[in-house]
mmCIF file with all atom_site columns, C-alpha atoms in Angstrom:
data_model
loop_
_atom_site.group_PDB
_atom_site.id
_atom_site.type_symbol
_atom_site.label_atom_id
_atom_site.label_alt_id
_atom_site.label_comp_id
_atom_site.label_asym_id
_atom_site.label_entity_id
_atom_site.label_seq_id
_atom_site.pdbx_PDB_ins_code
_atom_site.Cartn_x
_atom_site.Cartn_y
_atom_site.Cartn_z
_atom_site.occupancy
_atom_site.B_iso_or_equiv
_atom_site.pdbx_formal_charge
_atom_site.auth_seq_id
_atom_site.auth_comp_id
_atom_site.auth_asym_id
_atom_site.auth_atom_id
_atom_site.pdbx_PDB_model_num
ATOM 1   C CA . MET L 1 1   ? 50.081 143.799 65.253 1.00 0.00 ? 101 MET L CA 1
ATOM 2   C CA . GLN L 1 2   ? 53.525 145.045 64.889 1.00 0.00 ? 102 GLN L CA 1
ATOM 3   C CA . PRO L 1 3   ? 54.319 148.525 66.650 1.00 0.00 ? 103 PRO L CA 1
ATOM 4   C CA . ASN L 1 4   ? 54.966 151.421 64.391 1.00 0.00 ? 104 ASN L CA 1
ATOM 5   C CA . GLU L 1 5   ? 57.259 153.233 66.966 1.00 0.00 ? 105 GLU L CA 1
ATOM 6   C CA . THR L 1 6   ? 56.514 156.241 64.782 1.00 0.00 ? 106 THR L CA 1
ATOM 7   C CA . ALA L 1 7   ? 52.733 156.573 64.636 1.00 0.00 ? 107 ALA L CA 1
ATOM 8   C CA . GLY L 1 8   ? 52.398 158.263 67.861 1.00 0.00 ? 108 GLY L CA 1
ATOM 9   C CA . ARG L 1 9   ? 53.934 161.712 66.623 1.00 0.00 ? 109 ARG L CA 1
ATOM 10  C CA . LYS L 1 10  ? 52.560 163.416 63.490 1.00 0.00 ? 110 LYS L CA 1
ATOM 11  C CA . ALA L 1 11  ? 54.410 166.776 61.976 1.00 0.00 ? 111 ALA L CA 1
ATOM 12  C CA . GLY L 1 12  ? 54.329 169.527 63.940 1.00 0.00 ? 112 GLY L CA 1
ATOM 13  C CA . ASP L 1 13  ? 52.760 167.939 66.901 1.00 0.00 ? 113 ASP L CA 1
ATOM 14  C CA . ALA L 1 14  ? 54.019 169.368 70.405 1.00 0.00 ? 114 ALA L CA 1
ATOM 15  C CA . LYS L 1 15  ? 52.434 165.991 71.965 1.00 0.00 ? 115 LYS L CA 1
ATOM 16  C CA . PRO L 1 16  ? 52.009 162.460 70.921 1.00 0.00 ? 116 PRO L CA 1
ATOM 17  C CA . THR L 1 17  ? 48.250 161.613 70.968 1.00 0.00 ? 117 THR L CA 1
ATOM 18  C CA . ARG L 1 18  ? 48.501 157.821 70.201 1.00 0.00 ? 118 ARG L CA 1
ATOM 19  C CA . GLN L 1 19  ? 48.674 155.437 73.242 1.00 0.00 ? 119 GLN L CA 1
ATOM 20  C CA . LYS L 1 20  ? 49.760 152.025 72.939 1.00 0.00 ? 120 LYS L CA 1
ATOM 21  C CA . ILE L 1 21  ? 48.656 148.564 75.125 1.00 0.00 ? 121 ILE L CA 1
ATOM 22  C CA . ILE L 1 22  ? 50.773 145.738 75.362 1.00 0.00 ? 122 ILE L CA 1
ATOM 23  C CA . GLY L 1 23  ? 49.929 142.506 76.594 1.00 0.00 ? 123 GLY L CA 1
ATOM 24  C CA . CYS L 1 24  ? 49.537 138.988 75.964 1.00 0.00 ? 124 CYS L CA 1
ATOM 25  C CA . PRO L 1 25  ? 47.184 138.064 72.819 1.00 0.00 ? 125 PRO L CA 1
ATOM 26  C CA . VAL L 1 26  ? 44.132 136.781 74.913 1.00 0.00 ? 126 VAL L CA 1
ATOM 27  C CA . VAL L 1 27  ? 43.881 139.572 76.890 1.00 0.00 ? 127 VAL L CA 1
ATOM 28  C CA . LEU L 1 28  ? 44.638 142.051 73.856 1.00 0.00 ? 128 LEU L CA 1
ATOM 29  C CA . GLU L 1 29  ? 41.725 139.736 72.018 1.00 0.00 ? 129 GLU L CA 1
ATOM 30  C CA . ALA L 1 30  ? 39.065 140.333 74.645 1.00 0.00 ? 130 ALA L CA 1
ATOM 31  C CA . LEU L 1 31  ? 40.272 144.207 74.566 1.00 0.00 ? 131 LEU L CA 1
ATOM 32  C CA . ALA L 1 32  ? 39.988 144.581 70.614 1.00 0.00 ? 132 ALA L CA 1
ATOM 33  C CA . PRO L 1 33  ? 36.023 145.399 70.785 1.00 0.00 ? 133 PRO L CA 1
ATOM 34  C CA . TYR L 1 34  ? 37.052 148.698 72.861 1.00 0.00 ? 134 TYR L CA 1
ATOM 35  C CA . LEU L 1 35  ? 39.836 150.167 70.876 1.00 0.00 ? 135 LEU L CA 1
ATOM 36  C CA . THR L 1 36  ? 40.038 153.095 68.957 1.00 0.00 ? 136 THR L CA 1
ATOM 37  C CA . VAL L 1 37  ? 42.089 154.406 65.956 1.00 0.00 ? 137 VAL L CA 1
ATOM 38  C CA . GLU L 1 38  ? 43.769 156.291 68.320 1.00 0.00 ? 138 GLU L CA 1
ATOM 39  C CA . THR L 1 39  ? 45.247 152.596 70.657 1.00 0.00 ? 139 THR L CA 1
ATOM 40  C CA . GLU L 1 40  ? 47.951 150.725 68.909 1.00 0.00 ? 140 GLU L CA 1
ATOM 41  C CA . THR L 1 41  ? 48.763 146.755 70.366 1.00 0.00 ? 141 THR L CA 1
ATOM 42  C CA . GLN L 1 42  ? 51.650 144.940 70.791 1.00 0.00 ? 142 GLN L CA 1
ATOM 43  C CA . ALA L 1 43  ? 51.527 141.155 71.650 1.00 0.00 ? 143 ALA L CA 1
ATOM 44  C CA . LEU L 1 44  ? 54.135 139.321 73.964 1.00 0.00 ? 144 LEU L CA 1
ATOM 45  C CA . ASP L 1 45  ? 54.128 135.615 74.632 1.00 0.00 ? 145 ASP L CA 1
ATOM 46  C CA . ALA L 1 46  ? 51.943 134.459 76.957 1.00 0.00 ? 146 ALA L CA 1
ATOM 47  C CA . GLY L 1 47  ? 54.040 131.970 78.386 1.00 0.00 ? 147 GLY L CA 1
ATOM 48  C CA . LEU L 1 48  ? 55.946 135.055 79.888 1.00 0.00 ? 148 LEU L CA 1
ATOM 49  C CA . HIS L 1 49  ? 53.126 134.409 82.958 1.00 0.00 ? 149 HIS L CA 1
ATOM 50  C CA . VAL L 1 50  ? 54.790 132.105 84.159 1.00 0.00 ? 150 VAL L CA 1
ATOM 51  C CA . ARG L 1 51  ? 58.331 133.366 84.276 1.00 0.00 ? 151 ARG L CA 1
ATOM 52  C CA . PRO L 1 52  ? 57.709 136.953 85.777 1.00 0.00 ? 152 PRO L CA 1
ATOM 53  C CA . GLU L 1 53  ? 61.486 137.590 85.673 1.00 0.00 ? 153 GLU L CA 1
ATOM 54  C CA . SER L 1 54  ? 61.332 137.040 82.103 1.00 0.00 ? 154 SER L CA 1
ATOM 55  C CA . LEU L 1 55  ? 58.164 138.806 81.965 1.00 0.00 ? 155 LEU L CA 1
ATOM 56  C CA . ARG L 1 56  ? 59.379 141.869 83.504 1.00 0.00 ? 156 ARG L CA 1
ATOM 57  C CA . LEU L 1 57  ? 62.776 141.941 81.202 1.00 0.00 ? 157 LEU L CA 1
ATOM 58  C CA . GLU L 1 58  ? 60.478 142.013 78.171 1.00 0.00 ? 158 GLU L CA 1
ATOM 59  C CA . LEU L 1 59  ? 58.204 144.340 79.650 1.00 0.00 ? 159 LEU L CA 1
ATOM 60  C CA . GLN L 1 60  ? 60.857 147.052 79.743 1.00 0.00 ? 160 GLN L CA 1
ATOM 61  C CA . LYS L 1 61  ? 62.267 146.319 76.361 1.00 0.00 ? 161 LYS L CA 1
ATOM 62  C CA . VAL L 1 62  ? 59.357 147.182 74.678 1.00 0.00 ? 162 VAL L CA 1
ATOM 63  C CA . ILE L 1 63  ? 58.725 150.094 76.998 1.00 0.00 ? 163 ILE L CA 1
ATOM 64  C CA . ASP L 1 64  ? 62.513 151.714 76.511 1.00 0.00 ? 164 ASP L CA 1
ATOM 65  C CA . ALA L 1 65  ? 61.529 150.788 72.715 1.00 0.00 ? 165 ALA L CA 1
ATOM 66  C CA . SER L 1 66  ? 58.078 153.005 72.505 1.00 0.00 ? 166 SER L CA 1
ATOM 67  C CA . GLY L 1 67  ? 60.414 156.066 73.508 1.00 0.00 ? 167 GLY L CA 1
ATOM 68  C CA . ALA L 1 68  ? 58.031 159.191 73.902 1.00 0.00 ? 168 ALA L CA 1
ATOM 69  C CA . ASN L 1 69  ? 56.215 158.231 70.711 1.00 0.00 ? 169 ASN L CA 1
ATOM 70  C CA . PHE L 1 70  ? 52.931 157.736 72.791 1.00 0.00 ? 170 PHE L CA 1
ATOM 71  C CA . SER L 1 71  ? 50.522 159.740 74.761 1.00 0.00 ? 171 SER L CA 1
ATOM 72  C CA . ALA L 1 72  ? 50.821 156.623 77.247 1.00 0.00 ? 172 ALA L CA 1
ATOM 73  C CA . VAL L 1 73  ? 51.467 153.303 77.424 1.00 0.00 ? 173 VAL L CA 1
ATOM 74  C CA . ILE L 1 74  ? 49.531 150.869 78.978 1.00 0.00 ? 174 ILE L CA 1
ATOM 75  C CA . LEU L 1 75  ? 50.355 147.272 80.469 1.00 0.00 ? 175 LEU L CA 1
ATOM 76  C CA . ALA L 1 76  ? 46.933 144.901 80.411 1.00 0.00 ? 176 ALA L CA 1
ATOM 77  C CA . TYR L 1 77  ? 48.878 142.874 82.684 1.00 0.00 ? 177 TYR L CA 1
ATOM 78  C CA . GLY L 1 78  ? 48.370 143.169 86.524 1.00 0.00 ? 178 GLY L CA 1
ATOM 79  C CA . LEU L 1 79  ? 51.149 142.622 89.657 1.00 0.00 ? 179 LEU L CA 1
ATOM 80  C CA . CYS L 1 80  ? 51.658 138.977 88.095 1.00 0.00 ? 180 CYS L CA 1
ATOM 81  C CA . SER L 1 81  ? 53.561 137.420 90.963 1.00 0.00 ? 181 SER L CA 1
ATOM 82  C CA . GLY L 1 82  ? 55.917 140.359 90.751 1.00 0.00 ? 182 GLY L CA 1
ATOM 83  C CA . ALA L 1 83  ? 56.355 140.948 87.463 1.00 0.00 ? 183 ALA L CA 1
ATOM 84  C CA . ALA L 1 84  ? 55.087 144.647 87.446 1.00 0.00 ? 184 ALA L CA 1
ATOM 85  C CA . ASP L 1 85  ? 57.458 145.158 90.420 1.00 0.00 ? 185 ASP L CA 1
ATOM 86  C CA . GLY L 1 86  ? 60.303 147.313 89.305 1.00 0.00 ? 186 GLY L CA 1
ATOM 87  C CA . ILE L 1 87  ? 59.670 148.186 85.733 1.00 0.00 ? 187 ILE L CA 1
ATOM 88  C CA . THR L 1 88  ? 60.065 152.017 84.848 1.00 0.00 ? 188 THR L CA 1
ATOM 89  C CA . ALA L 1 89  ? 58.164 154.461 82.960 1.00 0.00 ? 189 ALA L CA 1
ATOM 90  C CA . GLY L 1 90  ? 60.014 155.355 79.785 1.00 0.00 ? 190 GLY L CA 1
ATOM 91  C CA . GLY L 1 91  ? 59.296 158.462 77.480 1.00 0.00 ? 191 GLY L CA 1
ATOM 92  C CA . CYS L 1 92  ? 55.898 158.813 78.469 1.00 0.00 ? 192 CYS L CA 1
ATOM 93  C CA . ARG L 1 93  ? 53.179 157.976 81.139 1.00 0.00 ? 193 ARG L CA 1
ATOM 94  C CA . LEU L 1 94  ? 52.816 154.124 82.032 1.00 0.00 ? 194 LEU L CA 1
ATOM 95  C CA . VAL L 1 95  ? 49.406 152.794 82.836 1.00 0.00 ? 195 VAL L CA 1
ATOM 96  C CA . ILE L 1 96  ? 48.851 149.622 84.443 1.00 0.00 ? 196 ILE L CA 1
ATOM 97  C CA . PRO L 1 97  ? 45.527 148.496 86.676 1.00 0.00 ? 197 PRO L CA 1
ATOM 98  C CA . LYS L 1 98  ? 45.902 148.246 90.056 1.00 0.00 ? 198 LYS L CA 1
ATOM 99  C CA . ILE L 1 99  ? 45.349 144.310 89.743 1.00 0.00 ? 199 ILE L CA 1
ATOM 100 C CA . ASP L 1 100 ? 46.662 140.848 91.196 1.00 0.00 ? 200 ASP L CA 1
ATOM 101 C CA . ASP L 1 101 ? 46.680 139.540 87.725 1.00 0.00 ? 201 ASP L CA 1
ATOM 102 C CA . CYS L 1 102 ? 44.121 139.379 84.639 1.00 0.00 ? 202 CYS L CA 1
ATOM 103 C CA . ILE L 1 103 ? 41.408 137.381 85.686 1.00 0.00 ? 203 ILE L CA 1
ATOM 104 C CA . SER L 1 104 ? 40.411 141.300 87.702 1.00 0.00 ? 204 SER L CA 1
ATOM 105 C CA . LEU L 1 105 ? 40.114 142.293 84.069 1.00 0.00 ? 205 LEU L CA 1
ATOM 106 C CA . PHE L 1 106 ? 37.272 139.650 83.136 1.00 0.00 ? 206 PHE L CA 1
ATOM 107 C CA . LEU L 1 107 ? 35.579 140.223 86.211 1.00 0.00 ? 207 LEU L CA 1
ATOM 108 C CA . GLY L 1 108 ? 35.356 143.953 85.908 1.00 0.00 ? 208 GLY L CA 1
ATOM 109 C CA . SER L 1 109 ? 37.327 144.648 89.129 1.00 0.00 ? 209 SER L CA 1
ATOM 110 C CA . ARG L 1 110 ? 39.983 144.045 91.345 1.00 0.00 ? 210 ARG L CA 1
ATOM 111 C CA . GLN L 1 111 ? 37.119 144.263 94.837 1.00 0.00 ? 211 GLN L CA 1
ATOM 112 C CA . GLU L 1 112 ? 34.998 141.579 92.851 1.00 0.00 ? 212 GLU L CA 1
ATOM 113 C CA . TYR L 1 113 ? 37.416 139.470 91.968 1.00 0.00 ? 213 TYR L CA 1
ATOM 114 C CA . ARG L 1 114 ? 39.053 139.625 95.715 1.00 0.00 ? 214 ARG L CA 1
ATOM 115 C CA . ARG L 1 115 ? 35.333 139.083 96.788 1.00 0.00 ? 215 ARG L CA 1
ATOM 116 C CA . LEU L 1 116 ? 34.877 135.338 94.891 1.00 0.00 ? 216 LEU L CA 1
ATOM 117 C CA . VAL L 1 117 ? 38.558 134.476 96.059 1.00 0.00 ? 217 VAL L CA 1
ATOM 118 C CA . LEU L 1 118 ? 36.952 135.041 99.928 1.00 0.00 ? 218 LEU L CA 1
ATOM 119 C CA . ALA L 1 119 ? 34.149 133.708 99.184 1.00 0.00 ? 219 ALA L CA 1
ATOM 120 C CA . ASP L 1 120 ? 35.478 130.517 97.391 1.00 0.00 ? 220 ASP L CA 1
ATOM 121 C CA . PRO L 1 121 ? 39.197 130.288 97.224 1.00 0.00 ? 221 PRO L CA 1
ATOM 122 C CA . GLY L 1 122 ? 40.150 126.758 95.825 1.00 0.00 ? 222 GLY L CA 1
ATOM 123 C CA . THR L 1 123 ? 38.674 128.325 92.423 1.00 0.00 ? 223 THR L CA 1
ATOM 124 C CA . TYR L 1 124 ? 40.574 127.735 88.901 1.00 0.00 ? 224 TYR L CA 1
ATOM 125 C CA . TYR L 1 125 ? 38.949 130.243 86.407 1.00 0.00 ? 225 TYR L CA 1
ATOM 126 C CA . LEU L 1 126 ? 38.651 129.903 82.179 1.00 0.00 ? 226 LEU L CA 1
ATOM 127 C CA . THR L 1 127 ? 37.621 132.379 79.448 1.00 0.00 ? 227 THR L CA 1
ATOM 128 C CA . ARG L 1 128 ? 37.144 131.431 75.986 1.00 0.00 ? 228 ARG L CA 1
ATOM 129 C CA . GLY L 1 129 ? 40.648 132.893 75.406 1.00 0.00 ? 229 GLY L CA 1
ATOM 130 C CA . TRP L 1 130 ? 42.487 131.130 77.476 1.00 0.00 ? 230 TRP L CA 1
ATOM 131 C CA . ILE L 1 131 ? 41.045 127.570 76.682 1.00 0.00 ? 231 ILE L CA 1
ATOM 132 C CA . ASP L 1 132 ? 41.449 128.980 72.711 1.00 0.00 ? 232 ASP L CA 1
ATOM 133 C CA . ALA L 1 133 ? 45.411 129.332 73.100 1.00 0.00 ? 233 ALA L CA 1
ATOM 134 C CA . ALA L 1 134 ? 45.635 126.016 74.936 1.00 0.00 ? 234 ALA L CA 1
ATOM 135 C CA . ILE L 1 135 ? 47.501 127.294 77.996 1.00 0.00 ? 235 ILE L CA 1
ATOM 136 C CA . THR L 1 136 ? 45.800 125.708 80.720 1.00 0.00 ? 236 THR L CA 1
ATOM 137 C CA . PRO L 1 137 ? 47.164 123.300 82.964 1.00 0.00 ? 237 PRO L CA 1
ATOM 138 C CA . PHE L 1 138 ? 44.344 120.630 81.715 1.00 0.00 ? 238 PHE L CA 1
ATOM 139 C CA . ASP L 1 139 ? 46.452 121.118 77.992 1.00 0.00 ? 239 ASP L CA 1
ATOM 140 C CA . ASP L 1 140 ? 49.447 120.937 80.010 1.00 0.00 ? 240 ASP L CA 1
ATOM 141 C CA . TYR L 1 141 ? 48.225 117.522 81.346 1.00 0.00 ? 241 TYR L CA 1
ATOM 142 C CA . GLN L 1 142 ? 47.886 116.266 77.739 1.00 0.00 ? 242 GLN L CA 1
ATOM 143 C CA . ALA L 1 143 ? 51.437 117.045 77.078 1.00 0.00 ? 243 ALA L CA 1
ATOM 144 C CA . MET L 1 144 ? 52.272 115.157 80.444 1.00 0.00 ? 244 MET L CA 1
ATOM 145 C CA . VAL L 1 145 ? 50.107 111.926 79.046 1.00 0.00 ? 245 VAL L CA 1
ATOM 146 C CA . ALA L 1 146 ? 52.156 112.192 75.966 1.00 0.00 ? 246 ALA L CA 1
ATOM 147 C CA . ARG L 1 147 ? 55.431 112.611 77.799 1.00 0.00 ? 247 ARG L CA 1
ATOM 148 C CA . TRP L 1 148 ? 55.184 110.153 80.814 1.00 0.00 ? 248 TRP L CA 1
ATOM 149 C CA . GLY L 1 149 ? 51.887 107.995 80.793 1.00 0.00 ? 249 GLY L CA 1
ATOM 150 C CA . GLU L 1 150 ? 48.380 107.954 82.010 1.00 0.00 ? 250 GLU L CA 1
ATOM 151 C CA . LYS L 1 151 ? 49.040 107.655 85.405 1.00 0.00 ? 251 LYS L CA 1
ATOM 152 C CA . ARG L 1 152 ? 52.052 109.590 86.287 1.00 0.00 ? 252 ARG L CA 1
ATOM 153 C CA . ALA L 1 153 ? 50.139 112.688 84.169 1.00 0.00 ? 253 ALA L CA 1
ATOM 154 C CA . GLU L 1 154 ? 47.038 112.428 86.702 1.00 0.00 ? 254 GLU L CA 1
ATOM 155 C CA . TYR L 1 155 ? 49.226 112.178 90.037 1.00 0.00 ? 255 TYR L CA 1
ATOM 156 C CA . LEU L 1 156 ? 51.113 115.433 88.455 1.00 0.00 ? 256 LEU L CA 1
ATOM 157 C CA . MET L 1 157 ? 47.807 117.118 88.172 1.00 0.00 ? 257 MET L CA 1
ATOM 158 C CA . GLY L 1 158 ? 46.720 115.947 91.343 1.00 0.00 ? 258 GLY L CA 1
ATOM 159 C CA . ILE L 1 159 ? 49.538 117.892 93.091 1.00 0.00 ? 259 ILE L CA 1
ATOM 160 C CA . ILE L 1 160 ? 48.847 120.852 90.716 1.00 0.00 ? 260 ILE L CA 1
ATOM 161 C CA . LEU L 1 161 ? 45.110 121.049 91.499 1.00 0.00 ? 261 LEU L CA 1
ATOM 162 C CA . LYS L 1 162 ? 45.174 119.855 94.885 1.00 0.00 ? 262 LYS L CA 1
ATOM 163 C CA . ASN L 1 163 ? 44.237 123.606 96.437 1.00 0.00 ? 263 ASN L CA 1
ATOM 164 C CA . TYR L 1 164 ? 41.250 123.406 94.033 1.00 0.00 ? 264 TYR L CA 1
ATOM 165 C CA . LYS L 1 165 ? 37.611 122.214 94.343 1.00 0.00 ? 265 LYS L CA 1
ATOM 166 C CA . ARG L 1 166 ? 35.503 124.691 91.538 1.00 0.00 ? 266 ARG L CA 1
ATOM 167 C CA . LEU L 1 167 ? 35.971 125.414 87.844 1.00 0.00 ? 267 LEU L CA 1
ATOM 168 C CA . VAL L 1 168 ? 34.390 128.795 86.892 1.00 0.00 ? 268 VAL L CA 1
ATOM 169 C CA . PHE L 1 169 ? 34.307 129.595 82.743 1.00 0.00 ? 269 PHE L CA 1
ATOM 170 C CA . ILE L 1 170 ? 34.127 133.087 82.946 1.00 0.00 ? 270 ILE L CA 1
ATOM 171 C CA . ARG L 1 171 ? 31.378 134.632 80.143 1.00 0.00 ? 271 ARG L CA 1
ATOM 172 C CA . ALA L 1 172 ? 33.367 137.582 79.546 1.00 0.00 ? 272 ALA L CA 1
ATOM 173 C CA . GLU L 1 173 ? 34.066 138.198 75.919 1.00 0.00 ? 273 GLU L CA 1
ATOM 174 C CA . PRO L 1 174 ? 31.232 138.936 73.832 1.00 0.00 ? 274 PRO L CA 1
ATOM 175 C CA . GLY L 1 175 ? 30.079 136.806 71.076 1.00 0.00 ? 275 GLY L CA 1
ATOM 176 C CA . ALA L 1 176 ? 28.162 133.605 70.608 1.00 0.00 ? 276 ALA L CA 1
ATOM 177 C CA . GLY L 1 177 ? 28.830 129.983 70.150 1.00 0.00 ? 277 GLY L CA 1
ATOM 178 C CA . LEU L 1 178 ? 29.926 129.940 74.341 1.00 0.00 ? 278 LEU L CA 1
ATOM 179 C CA . GLU L 1 179 ? 28.055 126.429 74.518 1.00 0.00 ? 279 GLU L CA 1
ATOM 180 C CA . THR L 1 180 ? 31.305 124.685 73.286 1.00 0.00 ? 280 THR L CA 1
ATOM 181 C CA . TYR L 1 181 ? 33.457 125.774 76.066 1.00 0.00 ? 281 TYR L CA 1
ATOM 182 C CA . GLU L 1 182 ? 30.675 125.068 78.706 1.00 0.00 ? 282 GLU L CA 1
ATOM 183 C CA . VAL L 1 183 ? 30.975 121.350 77.273 1.00 0.00 ? 283 VAL L CA 1
ATOM 184 C CA . TYR L 1 184 ? 34.514 121.730 77.593 1.00 0.00 ? 284 TYR L CA 1
ATOM 185 C CA . THR L 1 185 ? 34.382 123.100 81.063 1.00 0.00 ? 285 THR L CA 1
ATOM 186 C CA . ARG L 1 186 ? 32.341 120.382 82.601 1.00 0.00 ? 286 ARG L CA 1
ATOM 187 C CA . LYS L 1 187 ? 34.037 117.811 80.971 1.00 0.00 ? 287 LYS L CA 1
ATOM 188 C CA . ILE L 1 188 ? 37.280 119.097 82.526 1.00 0.00 ? 288 ILE L CA 1
ATOM 189 C CA . ALA L 1 189 ? 35.343 119.524 85.856 1.00 0.00 ? 289 ALA L CA 1
ATOM 190 C CA . GLN L 1 190 ? 34.411 116.083 85.734 1.00 0.00 ? 290 GLN L CA 1
ATOM 191 C CA . LYS L 1 191 ? 37.753 114.325 84.839 1.00 0.00 ? 291 LYS L CA 1
ATOM 192 C CA . PHE L 1 192 ? 39.298 116.260 87.649 1.00 0.00 ? 292 PHE L CA 1
ATOM 193 C CA . ASN L 1 193 ? 36.829 116.462 90.323 1.00 0.00 ? 293 ASN L CA 1
ATOM 194 C CA . LEU L 1 194 ? 35.973 119.782 89.663 1.00 0.00 ? 294 LEU L CA 1
ATOM 195 C CA . ARG L 1 195 ? 33.118 121.465 90.763 1.00 0.00 ? 295 ARG L CA 1
ATOM 196 C CA . ALA L 1 196 ? 31.721 123.280 87.176 1.00 0.00 ? 296 ALA L CA 1
ATOM 197 C CA . GLU L 1 197 ? 30.020 126.877 87.664 1.00 0.00 ? 297 GLU L CA 1
ATOM 198 C CA . PHE L 1 198 ? 29.539 129.469 85.369 1.00 0.00 ? 298 PHE L CA 1
ATOM 199 C CA . MET L 1 199 ? 29.567 133.092 85.460 1.00 0.00 ? 299 MET L CA 1
ATOM 200 C CA . THR L 1 200 ? 29.235 136.579 83.848 1.00 0.00 ? 300 THR L CA 1
ATOM 201 C CA . GLY L 1 201 ? 32.167 138.897 83.635 1.00 0.00 ? 301 GLY L CA 1
ATOM 202 C CA . SER L 1 202 ? 32.242 142.616 83.090 1.00 0.00 ? 302 SER L CA 1
ATOM 203 C CA . ALA L 1 203 ? 34.059 144.591 80.704 1.00 0.00 ? 303 ALA L CA 1
ATOM 204 C CA . ASP L 1 204 ? 34.088 147.470 82.743 1.00 0.00 ? 304 ASP L CA 1
ATOM 205 C CA . LEU L 1 205 ? 38.032 147.489 83.735 1.00 0.00 ? 305 LEU L CA 1
ATOM 206 C CA . MET L 1 206 ? 38.767 146.938 80.322 1.00 0.00 ? 306 MET L CA 1
ATOM 207 C CA . GLN L 1 207 ? 36.574 149.420 79.315 1.00 0.00 ? 307 GLN L CA 1
ATOM 208 C CA . LYS L 1 208 ? 38.187 151.734 81.190 1.00 0.00 ? 308 LYS L CA 1
ATOM 209 C CA . LEU L 1 209 ? 41.919 150.572 80.680 1.00 0.00 ? 309 LEU L CA 1
ATOM 210 C CA . VAL L 1 210 ? 41.426 151.229 77.085 1.00 0.00 ? 310 VAL L CA 1
ATOM 211 C CA . ARG L 1 211 ? 39.332 154.696 77.013 1.00 0.00 ? 311 ARG L CA 1
ATOM 212 C CA . GLY L 1 212 ? 39.841 156.097 80.899 1.00 0.00 ? 312 GLY L CA 1
ATOM 213 C CA . PRO L 1 213 ? 39.365 157.574 83.100 1.00 0.00 ? 313 PRO L CA 1
ATOM 214 C CA . TRP L 1 214 ? 42.160 155.962 85.386 1.00 0.00 ? 314 TRP L CA 1
ATOM 215 C CA . GLY L 1 215 ? 40.915 156.553 88.246 1.00 0.00 ? 315 GLY L CA 1
ATOM 216 C CA . ASP L 1 216 ? 41.902 154.800 91.828 1.00 0.00 ? 316 ASP L CA 1
ATOM 217 C CA . ASP L 1 217 ? 41.535 151.280 89.936 1.00 0.00 ? 317 ASP L CA 1
ATOM 218 C CA . PHE L 1 218 ? 45.379 152.259 87.960 1.00 0.00 ? 318 PHE L CA 1
ATOM 219 C CA . VAL L 1 219 ? 48.350 153.131 88.723 1.00 0.00 ? 319 VAL L CA 1
ATOM 220 C CA . VAL L 1 220 ? 49.573 156.209 86.323 1.00 0.00 ? 320 VAL L CA 1
ATOM 221 C CA . VAL L 1 221 ? 53.370 156.186 86.626 1.00 0.00 ? 321 VAL L CA 1
ATOM 222 C CA . PRO L 1 222 ? 55.079 159.689 85.175 1.00 0.00 ? 322 PRO L CA 1
ATOM 223 C CA . PRO L 1 223 ? 58.227 159.446 82.896 1.00 0.00 ? 323 PRO L CA 1
ATOM 224 C CA . GLY L 1 224 ? 60.898 158.072 84.941 1.00 0.00 ? 324 GLY L CA 1
ATOM 225 C CA . ARG L 1 225 ? 59.446 156.775 87.721 1.00 0.00 ? 325 ARG L CA 1
ATOM 226 C CA . THR L 1 226 ? 59.550 153.132 88.560 1.00 0.00 ? 326 THR L CA 1
ATOM 227 C CA . LEU L 1 227 ? 56.502 150.848 89.675 1.00 0.00 ? 327 LEU L CA 1
ATOM 228 C CA . THR L 1 228 ? 56.844 149.201 93.051 1.00 0.00 ? 328 THR L CA 1
ATOM 229 C CA . ARG L 1 229 ? 54.395 146.536 94.925 1.00 0.00 ? 329 ARG L CA 1
ATOM 230 C CA . LYS L 1 230 ? 53.143 149.180 97.222 1.00 0.00 ? 330 LYS L CA 1
ATOM 231 C CA . ASP L 1 231 ? 51.779 150.944 94.133 1.00 0.00 ? 331 ASP L CA 1
ATOM 232 C CA . PHE L 1 232 ? 48.994 147.876 94.227 1.00 0.00 ? 332 PHE L CA 1
ATOM 233 C CA . ASN L 1 233 ? 47.851 148.282 97.353 1.00 0.00 ? 333 ASN L CA 1
#
């Protein structure tokens, strides 16, 4: 959806009532069932996740362009390898969940994600959206095979996955037809000697992100203030 920068302010209104959510297409798709008519979205390239500095610059650009046309600009991101560190709120409140990355959104809380990391740190997570978008290491593997051949591709994947022992598919997004994704997860796990598991996620944090309340699980930044890593503690 392309942003309409004047949508948030109606003639004669003292304050805008609409809010804007910025995120990657995968997360915005997962948020779609919880959006209201008062919410506008803008998608950024999902590939920016691997380039934190580029993601920070792009987020700041969109925030600045949004001005004071919204009651709040919401980032459907986390700290994301430091990408959120140094972002400055524009002409309205800036809201971001107090999470390390978007996996917490699919699991329902940062606490749940951290509990799972402590219990089994060698875990790679998949969701329906990430599989559909073909932006996982396993899709990269196919590209490596095409470029360098299977032997070198498997060597590189061994390096990428050396600390992983488990591949978990999160049933986080509503809808039927998950069997295909579960078959894919088992196939990939077998290929790379990972343990395939499945868990049910939670929409709690996604719903709060869109509709509030923005309590202790969120950082709410007033206009003109800059986010820092300490805000995520």
